[in-house]
Coordinates of N, CA and C in Angstrom, one line a residue:
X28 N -1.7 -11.1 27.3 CA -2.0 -9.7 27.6 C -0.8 -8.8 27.6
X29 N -0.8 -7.7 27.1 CA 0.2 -6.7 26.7 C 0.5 -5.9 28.4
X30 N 1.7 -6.1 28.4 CA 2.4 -5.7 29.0 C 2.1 -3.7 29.0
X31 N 1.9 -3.2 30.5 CA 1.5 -1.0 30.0 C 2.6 -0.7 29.5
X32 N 4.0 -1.2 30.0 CA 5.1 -0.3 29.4 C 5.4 -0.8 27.8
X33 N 5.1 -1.9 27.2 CA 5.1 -2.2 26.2 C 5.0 -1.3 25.1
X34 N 5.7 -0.9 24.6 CA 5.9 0.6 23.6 C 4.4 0.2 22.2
X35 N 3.5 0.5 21.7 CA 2.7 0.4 20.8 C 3.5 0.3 19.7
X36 N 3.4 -0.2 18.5 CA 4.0 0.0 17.2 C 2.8 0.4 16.1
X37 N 2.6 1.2 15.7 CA 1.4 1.9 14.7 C 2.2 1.9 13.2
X38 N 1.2 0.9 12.4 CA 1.7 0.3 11.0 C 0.4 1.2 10.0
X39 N 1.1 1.5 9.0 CA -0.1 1.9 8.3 C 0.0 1.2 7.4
X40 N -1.1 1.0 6.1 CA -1.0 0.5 5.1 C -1.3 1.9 3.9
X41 N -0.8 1.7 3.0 CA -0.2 3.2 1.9 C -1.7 3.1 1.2
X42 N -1.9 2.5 0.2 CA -2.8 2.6 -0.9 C -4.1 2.4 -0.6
X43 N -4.9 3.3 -0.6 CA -6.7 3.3 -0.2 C -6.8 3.5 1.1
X44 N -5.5 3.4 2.2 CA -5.6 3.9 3.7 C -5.2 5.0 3.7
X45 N -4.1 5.5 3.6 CA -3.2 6.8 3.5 C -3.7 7.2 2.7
X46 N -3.7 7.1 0.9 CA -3.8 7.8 -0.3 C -4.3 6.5 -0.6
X47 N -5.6 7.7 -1.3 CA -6.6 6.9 -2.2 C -5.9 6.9 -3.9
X48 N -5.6 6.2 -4.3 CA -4.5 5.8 -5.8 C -5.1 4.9 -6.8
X49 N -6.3 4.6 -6.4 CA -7.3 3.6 -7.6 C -7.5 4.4 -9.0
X50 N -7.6 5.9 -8.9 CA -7.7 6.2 -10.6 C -6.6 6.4 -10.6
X51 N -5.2 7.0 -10.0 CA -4.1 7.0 -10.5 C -3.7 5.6 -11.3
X52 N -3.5 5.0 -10.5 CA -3.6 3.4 -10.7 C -4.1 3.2 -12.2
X53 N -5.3 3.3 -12.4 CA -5.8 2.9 -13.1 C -5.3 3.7 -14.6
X54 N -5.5 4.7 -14.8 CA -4.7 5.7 -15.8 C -3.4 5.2 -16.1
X55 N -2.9 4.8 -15.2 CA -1.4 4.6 -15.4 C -1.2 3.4 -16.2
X56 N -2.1 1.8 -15.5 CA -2.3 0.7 -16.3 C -3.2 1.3 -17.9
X57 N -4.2 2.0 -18.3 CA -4.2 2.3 -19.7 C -3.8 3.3 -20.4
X58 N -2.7 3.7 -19.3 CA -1.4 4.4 -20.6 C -0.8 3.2 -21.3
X59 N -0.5 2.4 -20.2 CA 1.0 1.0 -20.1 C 0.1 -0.1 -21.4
X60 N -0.6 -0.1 -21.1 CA -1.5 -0.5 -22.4 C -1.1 0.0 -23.8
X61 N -1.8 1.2 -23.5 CA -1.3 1.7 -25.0 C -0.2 1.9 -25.5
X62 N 0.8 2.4 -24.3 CA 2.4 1.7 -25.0 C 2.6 0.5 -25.3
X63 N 2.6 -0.5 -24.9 CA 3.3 -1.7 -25.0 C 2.1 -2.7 -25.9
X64 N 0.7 -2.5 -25.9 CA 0.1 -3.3 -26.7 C -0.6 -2.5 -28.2
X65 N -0.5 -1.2 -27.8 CA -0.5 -0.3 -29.0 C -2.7 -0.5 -28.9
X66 N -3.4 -0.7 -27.8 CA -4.6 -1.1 -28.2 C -4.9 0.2 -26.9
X67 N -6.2 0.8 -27.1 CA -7.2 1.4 -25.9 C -8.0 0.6 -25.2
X68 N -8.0 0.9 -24.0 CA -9.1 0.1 -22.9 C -9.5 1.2 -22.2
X69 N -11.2 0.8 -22.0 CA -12.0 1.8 -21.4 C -12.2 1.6 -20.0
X70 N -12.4 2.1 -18.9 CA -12.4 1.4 -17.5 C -13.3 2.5 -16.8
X71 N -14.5 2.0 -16.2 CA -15.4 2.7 -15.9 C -14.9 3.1 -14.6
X72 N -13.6 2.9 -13.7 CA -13.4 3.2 -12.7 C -13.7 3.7 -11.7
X73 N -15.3 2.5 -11.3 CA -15.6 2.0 -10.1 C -14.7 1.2 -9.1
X74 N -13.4 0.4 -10.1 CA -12.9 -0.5 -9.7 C -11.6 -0.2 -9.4
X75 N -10.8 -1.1 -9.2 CA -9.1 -0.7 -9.0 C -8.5 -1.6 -10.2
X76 N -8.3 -0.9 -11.1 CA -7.5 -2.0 -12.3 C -6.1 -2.6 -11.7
X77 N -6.3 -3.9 -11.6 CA -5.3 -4.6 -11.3 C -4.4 -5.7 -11.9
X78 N -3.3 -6.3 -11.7 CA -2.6 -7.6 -12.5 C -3.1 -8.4 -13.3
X79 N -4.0 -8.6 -12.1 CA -5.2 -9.4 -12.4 C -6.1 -9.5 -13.5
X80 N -6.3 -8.4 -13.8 CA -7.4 -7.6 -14.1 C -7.1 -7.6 -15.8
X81 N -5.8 -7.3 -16.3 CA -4.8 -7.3 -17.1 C -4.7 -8.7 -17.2
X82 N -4.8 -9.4 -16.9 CA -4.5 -11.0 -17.3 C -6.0 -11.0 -18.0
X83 N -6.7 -11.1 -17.0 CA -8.3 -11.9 -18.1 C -8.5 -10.8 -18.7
X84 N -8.4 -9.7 -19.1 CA -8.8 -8.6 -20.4 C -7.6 -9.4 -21.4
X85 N -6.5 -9.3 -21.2 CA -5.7 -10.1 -22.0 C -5.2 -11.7 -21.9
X86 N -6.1 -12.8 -22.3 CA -5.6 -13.8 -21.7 C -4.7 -14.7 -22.3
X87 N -4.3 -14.3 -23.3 CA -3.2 -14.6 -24.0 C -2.1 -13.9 -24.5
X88 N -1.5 -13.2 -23.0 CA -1.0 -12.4 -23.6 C 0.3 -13.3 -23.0
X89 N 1.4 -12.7 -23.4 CA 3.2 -13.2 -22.9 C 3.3 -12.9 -22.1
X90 N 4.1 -13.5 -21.4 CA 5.1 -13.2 -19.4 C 5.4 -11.7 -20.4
X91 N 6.8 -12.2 -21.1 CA 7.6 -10.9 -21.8 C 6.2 -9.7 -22.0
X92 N 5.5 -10.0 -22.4 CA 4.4 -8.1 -22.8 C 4.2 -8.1 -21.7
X93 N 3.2 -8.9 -20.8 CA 2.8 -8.9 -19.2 C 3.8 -7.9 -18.6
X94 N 5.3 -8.1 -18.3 CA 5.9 -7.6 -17.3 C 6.3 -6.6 -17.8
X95 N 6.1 -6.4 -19.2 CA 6.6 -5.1 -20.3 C 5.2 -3.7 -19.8
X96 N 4.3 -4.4 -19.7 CA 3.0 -3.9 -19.4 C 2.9 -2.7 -18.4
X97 N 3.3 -4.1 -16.8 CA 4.0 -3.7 -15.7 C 5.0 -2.9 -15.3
X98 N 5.7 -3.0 -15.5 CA 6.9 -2.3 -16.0 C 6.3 -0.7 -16.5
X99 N 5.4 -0.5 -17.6 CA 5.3 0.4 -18.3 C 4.1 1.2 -17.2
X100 N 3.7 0.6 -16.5 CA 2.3 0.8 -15.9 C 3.0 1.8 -14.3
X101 N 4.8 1.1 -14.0 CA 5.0 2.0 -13.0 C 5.4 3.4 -13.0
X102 N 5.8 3.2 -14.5 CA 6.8 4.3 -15.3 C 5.7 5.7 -15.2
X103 N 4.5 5.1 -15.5 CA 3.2 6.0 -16.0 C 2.8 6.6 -14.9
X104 N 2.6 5.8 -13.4 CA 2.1 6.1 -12.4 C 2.4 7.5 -11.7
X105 N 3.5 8.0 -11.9 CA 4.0 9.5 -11.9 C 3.0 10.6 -12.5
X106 N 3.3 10.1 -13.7 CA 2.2 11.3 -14.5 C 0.6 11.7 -14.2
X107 N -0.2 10.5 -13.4 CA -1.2 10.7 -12.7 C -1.3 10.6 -11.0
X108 N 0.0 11.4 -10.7 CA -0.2 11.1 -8.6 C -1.2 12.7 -8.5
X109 N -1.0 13.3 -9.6 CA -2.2 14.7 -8.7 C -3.6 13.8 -9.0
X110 N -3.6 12.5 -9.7 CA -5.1 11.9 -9.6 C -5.2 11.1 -8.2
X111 N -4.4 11.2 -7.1 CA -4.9 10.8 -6.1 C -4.9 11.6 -5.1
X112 N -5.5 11.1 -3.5 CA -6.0 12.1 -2.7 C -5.5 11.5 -1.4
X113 N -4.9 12.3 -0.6 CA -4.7 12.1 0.7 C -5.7 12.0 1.9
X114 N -5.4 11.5 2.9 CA -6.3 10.9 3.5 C -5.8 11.7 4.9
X115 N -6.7 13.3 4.8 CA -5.8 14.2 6.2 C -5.9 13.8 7.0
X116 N -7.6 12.8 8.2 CA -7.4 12.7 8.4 C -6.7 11.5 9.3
X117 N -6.3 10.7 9.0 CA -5.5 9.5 8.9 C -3.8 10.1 9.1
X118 N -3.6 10.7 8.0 CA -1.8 12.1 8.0 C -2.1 12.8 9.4
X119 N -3.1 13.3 10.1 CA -3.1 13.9 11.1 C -2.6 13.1 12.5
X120 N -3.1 12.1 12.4 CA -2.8 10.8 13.7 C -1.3 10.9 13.6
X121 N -1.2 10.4 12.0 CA 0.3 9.7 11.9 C 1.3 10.8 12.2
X122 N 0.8 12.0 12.2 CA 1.8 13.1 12.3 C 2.0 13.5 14.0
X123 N 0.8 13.3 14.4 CA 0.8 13.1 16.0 C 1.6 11.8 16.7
X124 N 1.4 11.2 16.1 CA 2.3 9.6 16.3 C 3.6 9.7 16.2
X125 N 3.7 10.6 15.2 CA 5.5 10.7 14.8 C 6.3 11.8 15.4
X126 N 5.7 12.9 16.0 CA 6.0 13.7 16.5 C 6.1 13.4 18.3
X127 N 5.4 12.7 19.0 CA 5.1 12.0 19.9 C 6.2 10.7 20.0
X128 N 7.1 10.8 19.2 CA 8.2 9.8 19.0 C 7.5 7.9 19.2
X129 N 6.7 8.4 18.8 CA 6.1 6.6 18.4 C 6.6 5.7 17.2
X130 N 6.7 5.0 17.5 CA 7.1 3.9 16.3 C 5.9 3.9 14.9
X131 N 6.5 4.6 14.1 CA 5.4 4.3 13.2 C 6.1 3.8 11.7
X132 N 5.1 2.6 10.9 CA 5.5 1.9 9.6 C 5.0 2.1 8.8
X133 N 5.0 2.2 7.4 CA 5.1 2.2 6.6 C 4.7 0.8 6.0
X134 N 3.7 0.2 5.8 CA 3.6 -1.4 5.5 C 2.6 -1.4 4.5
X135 N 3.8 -1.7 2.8 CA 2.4 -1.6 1.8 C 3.1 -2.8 0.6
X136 N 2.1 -2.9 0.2 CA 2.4 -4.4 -0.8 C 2.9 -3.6 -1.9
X137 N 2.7 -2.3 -2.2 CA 3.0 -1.7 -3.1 C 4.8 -1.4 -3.3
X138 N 5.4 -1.2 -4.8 CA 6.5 -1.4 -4.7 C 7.5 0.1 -4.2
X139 N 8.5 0.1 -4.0 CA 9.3 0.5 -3.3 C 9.3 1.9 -3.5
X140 N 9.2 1.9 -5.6 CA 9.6 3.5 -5.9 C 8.4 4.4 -5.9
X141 N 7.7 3.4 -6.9 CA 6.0 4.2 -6.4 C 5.5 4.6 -4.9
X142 N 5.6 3.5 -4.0 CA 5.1 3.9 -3.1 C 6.4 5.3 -2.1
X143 N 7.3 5.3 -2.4 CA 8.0 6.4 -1.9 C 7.1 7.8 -2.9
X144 N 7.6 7.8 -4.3 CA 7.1 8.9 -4.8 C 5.7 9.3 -4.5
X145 N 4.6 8.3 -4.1 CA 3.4 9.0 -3.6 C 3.5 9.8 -2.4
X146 N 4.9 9.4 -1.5 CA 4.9 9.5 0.0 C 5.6 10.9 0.1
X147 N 6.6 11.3 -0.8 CA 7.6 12.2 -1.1 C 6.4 13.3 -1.9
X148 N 5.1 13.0 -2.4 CA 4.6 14.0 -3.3 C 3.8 14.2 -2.5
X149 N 3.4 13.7 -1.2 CA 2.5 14.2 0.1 C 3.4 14.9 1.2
X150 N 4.9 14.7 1.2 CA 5.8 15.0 2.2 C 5.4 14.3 3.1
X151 N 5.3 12.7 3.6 CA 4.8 12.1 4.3 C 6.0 11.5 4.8
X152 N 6.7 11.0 4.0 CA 8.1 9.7 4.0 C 8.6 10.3 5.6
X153 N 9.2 11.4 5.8 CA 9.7 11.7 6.9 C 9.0 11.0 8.3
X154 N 7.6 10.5 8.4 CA 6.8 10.5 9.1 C 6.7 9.2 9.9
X155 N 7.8 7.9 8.8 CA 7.6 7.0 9.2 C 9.2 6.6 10.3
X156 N 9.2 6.0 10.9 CA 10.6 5.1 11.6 C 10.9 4.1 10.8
X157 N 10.2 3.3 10.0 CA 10.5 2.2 9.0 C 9.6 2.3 8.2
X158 N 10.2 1.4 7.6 CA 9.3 1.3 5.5 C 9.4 0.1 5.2
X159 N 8.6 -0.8 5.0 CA 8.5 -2.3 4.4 C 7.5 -1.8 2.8
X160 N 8.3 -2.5 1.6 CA 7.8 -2.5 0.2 C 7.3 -3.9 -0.2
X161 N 6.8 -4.7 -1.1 CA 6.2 -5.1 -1.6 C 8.2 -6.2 -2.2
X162 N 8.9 -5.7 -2.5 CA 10.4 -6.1 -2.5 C 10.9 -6.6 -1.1
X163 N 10.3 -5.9 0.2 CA 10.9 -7.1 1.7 C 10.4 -8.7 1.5
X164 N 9.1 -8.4 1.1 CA 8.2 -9.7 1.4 C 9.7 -11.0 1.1
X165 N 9.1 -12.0 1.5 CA 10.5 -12.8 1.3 C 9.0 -14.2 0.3
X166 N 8.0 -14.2 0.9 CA 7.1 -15.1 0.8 C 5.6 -14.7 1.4
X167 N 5.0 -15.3 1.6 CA 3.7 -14.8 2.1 C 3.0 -13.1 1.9
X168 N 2.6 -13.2 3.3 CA 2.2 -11.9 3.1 C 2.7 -10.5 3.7
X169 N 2.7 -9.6 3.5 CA 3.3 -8.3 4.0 C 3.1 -8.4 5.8
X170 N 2.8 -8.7 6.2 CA 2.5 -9.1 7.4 C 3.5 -10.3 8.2
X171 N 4.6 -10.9 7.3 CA 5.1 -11.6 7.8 C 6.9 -10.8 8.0
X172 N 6.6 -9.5 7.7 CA 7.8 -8.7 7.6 C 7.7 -8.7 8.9
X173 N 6.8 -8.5 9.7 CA 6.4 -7.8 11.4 C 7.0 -9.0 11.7
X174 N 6.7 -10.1 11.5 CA 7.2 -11.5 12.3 C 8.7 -12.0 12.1
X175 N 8.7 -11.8 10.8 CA 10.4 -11.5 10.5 C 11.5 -11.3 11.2
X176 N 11.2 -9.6 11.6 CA 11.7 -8.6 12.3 C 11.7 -8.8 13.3
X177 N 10.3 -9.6 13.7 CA 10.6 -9.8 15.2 C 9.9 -8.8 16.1
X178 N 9.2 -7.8 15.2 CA 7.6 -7.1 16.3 C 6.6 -7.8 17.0
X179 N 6.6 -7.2 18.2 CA 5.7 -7.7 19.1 C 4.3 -7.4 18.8
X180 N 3.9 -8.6 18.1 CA 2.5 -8.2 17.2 C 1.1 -8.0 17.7
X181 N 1.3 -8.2 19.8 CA 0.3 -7.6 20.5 C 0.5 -6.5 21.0
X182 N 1.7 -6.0 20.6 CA 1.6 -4.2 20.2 C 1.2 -3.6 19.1
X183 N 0.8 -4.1 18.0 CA 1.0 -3.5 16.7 C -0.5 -2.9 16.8
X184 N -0.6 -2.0 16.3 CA -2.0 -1.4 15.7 C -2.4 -0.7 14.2
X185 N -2.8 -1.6 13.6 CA -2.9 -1.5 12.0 C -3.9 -0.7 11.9
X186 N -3.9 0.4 10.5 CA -4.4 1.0 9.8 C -4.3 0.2 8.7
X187 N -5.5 -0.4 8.3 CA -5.6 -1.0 7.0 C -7.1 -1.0 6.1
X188 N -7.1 -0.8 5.1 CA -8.4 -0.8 4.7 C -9.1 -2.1 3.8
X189 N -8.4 -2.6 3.9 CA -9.1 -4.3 2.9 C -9.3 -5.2 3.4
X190 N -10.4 -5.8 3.8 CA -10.9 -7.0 4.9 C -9.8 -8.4 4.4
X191 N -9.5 -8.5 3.1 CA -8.6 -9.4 3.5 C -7.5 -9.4 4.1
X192 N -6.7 -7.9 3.8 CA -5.7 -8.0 4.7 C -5.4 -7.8 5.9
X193 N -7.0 -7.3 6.5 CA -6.8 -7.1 7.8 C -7.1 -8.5 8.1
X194 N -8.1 -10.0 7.6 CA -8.1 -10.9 7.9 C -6.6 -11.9 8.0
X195 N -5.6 -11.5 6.8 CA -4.1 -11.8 6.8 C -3.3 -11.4 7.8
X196 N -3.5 -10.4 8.8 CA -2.8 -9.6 9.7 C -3.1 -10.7 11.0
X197 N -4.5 -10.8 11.1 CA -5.0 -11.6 12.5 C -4.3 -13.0 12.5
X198 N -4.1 -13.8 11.0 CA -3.8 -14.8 10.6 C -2.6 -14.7 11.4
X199 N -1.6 -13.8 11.1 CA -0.5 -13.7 11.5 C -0.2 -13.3 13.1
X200 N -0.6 -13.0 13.6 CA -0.9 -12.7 15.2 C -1.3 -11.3 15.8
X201 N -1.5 -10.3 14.7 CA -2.1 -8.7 15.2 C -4.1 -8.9 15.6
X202 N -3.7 -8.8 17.0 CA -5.4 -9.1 17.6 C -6.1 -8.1 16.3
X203 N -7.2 -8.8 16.1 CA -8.1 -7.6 15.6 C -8.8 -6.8 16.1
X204 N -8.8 -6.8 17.5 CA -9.6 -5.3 18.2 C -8.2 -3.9 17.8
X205 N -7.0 -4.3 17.6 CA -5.7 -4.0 17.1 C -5.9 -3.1 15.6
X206 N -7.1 -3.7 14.8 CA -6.8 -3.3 13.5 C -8.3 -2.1 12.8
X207 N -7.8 -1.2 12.4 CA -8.4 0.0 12.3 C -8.7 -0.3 11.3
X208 N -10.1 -0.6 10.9 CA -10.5 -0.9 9.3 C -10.7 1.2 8.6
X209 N -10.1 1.5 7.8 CA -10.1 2.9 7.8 C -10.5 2.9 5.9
X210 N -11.4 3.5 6.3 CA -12.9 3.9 5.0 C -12.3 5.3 4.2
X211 N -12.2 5.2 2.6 CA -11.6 6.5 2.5 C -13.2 7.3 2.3

């Protein structure tokens, strides 16, 4: 049981919680395409084109083009951030949280420069007390940065929108009455 004076720590997760970025995302992987494989792909963008996703469309493709792909896919992701959408009111909490001198994070699997430039093109960055990238991870999951560090993970209260990773979070010791499943 959590101690009353125990300070809360409020984590967010960036992509589809904060900012919705699935057709950015997506545009950006069939630019990176057409650079590096010189071929078009159509994407009905229901979905979130992902690594993944890029491996079985191409299953014989090289590490070398793969990470050339990737690579090209972060480079792109700029040219389509007005294709994603902020999530006001989720920015409204966080802005009451941070003004309110709460501890608030920044916790996204996503990498360091993208996920700043989406944050810096909402003016959000200011908002947080720390930032964990997809570059902290040492192993596991994003969620093992909080244990790392040494957060007291029956303070934490997650904003997260993906049932697995809020199932990864509980794994790791954030109660789930703790974790805000947040719908864009």
């Amino acid at each position: 049981m959590r101690d009353s004076s125990t300070q809360l720590t409020f984590v967010f997760d960036l992509d589809n919680t904060l900012v919705e970025t699935d057709i950015a995302n997506s545009l950006a992987y069939i630019d990176a395409i057409a650079l590096v494989l010189g071929t078009t792909v159509s994407w009905d963008f229901s979905s979130r084109f992902t690594r993944e996703r890029l491996s079985s469309m191409f299953p014989g493709l090289s590490d070398e083009l793969y990470n050339r792909v990737i690579r090209a896919k972060n480079g792109c992701f700029q040219a389509h951030i007005a294709e994603t959408t902020l999530n006001m009111n989720l920015v409204r909490i966080l802005n009451c949280l941070h003004q309110n001198r709460n501890r608030t994070i920044l916790l996204t699997n996503s990498h360091r420069g993208r996920a700043l430039d989406i944050c810096n093109h909402y003016g959000i960055t200011q908002l947080f007390s720390e930032q964990y990238f997809a570059e902290d991870k040492e192993s596991g999951t994003k969620y093992d940065i909080l244990v790392r560090n040494g957060y007291d993970l029956d303070a934490v209260v997650l904003f997260e929108n993906e049932a697995d990773c809020a199932r990864q979070a509980v794994e790791r010791g954030i109660a789930e009455i703790n974790i805000i499943n947040v719908k864009f």
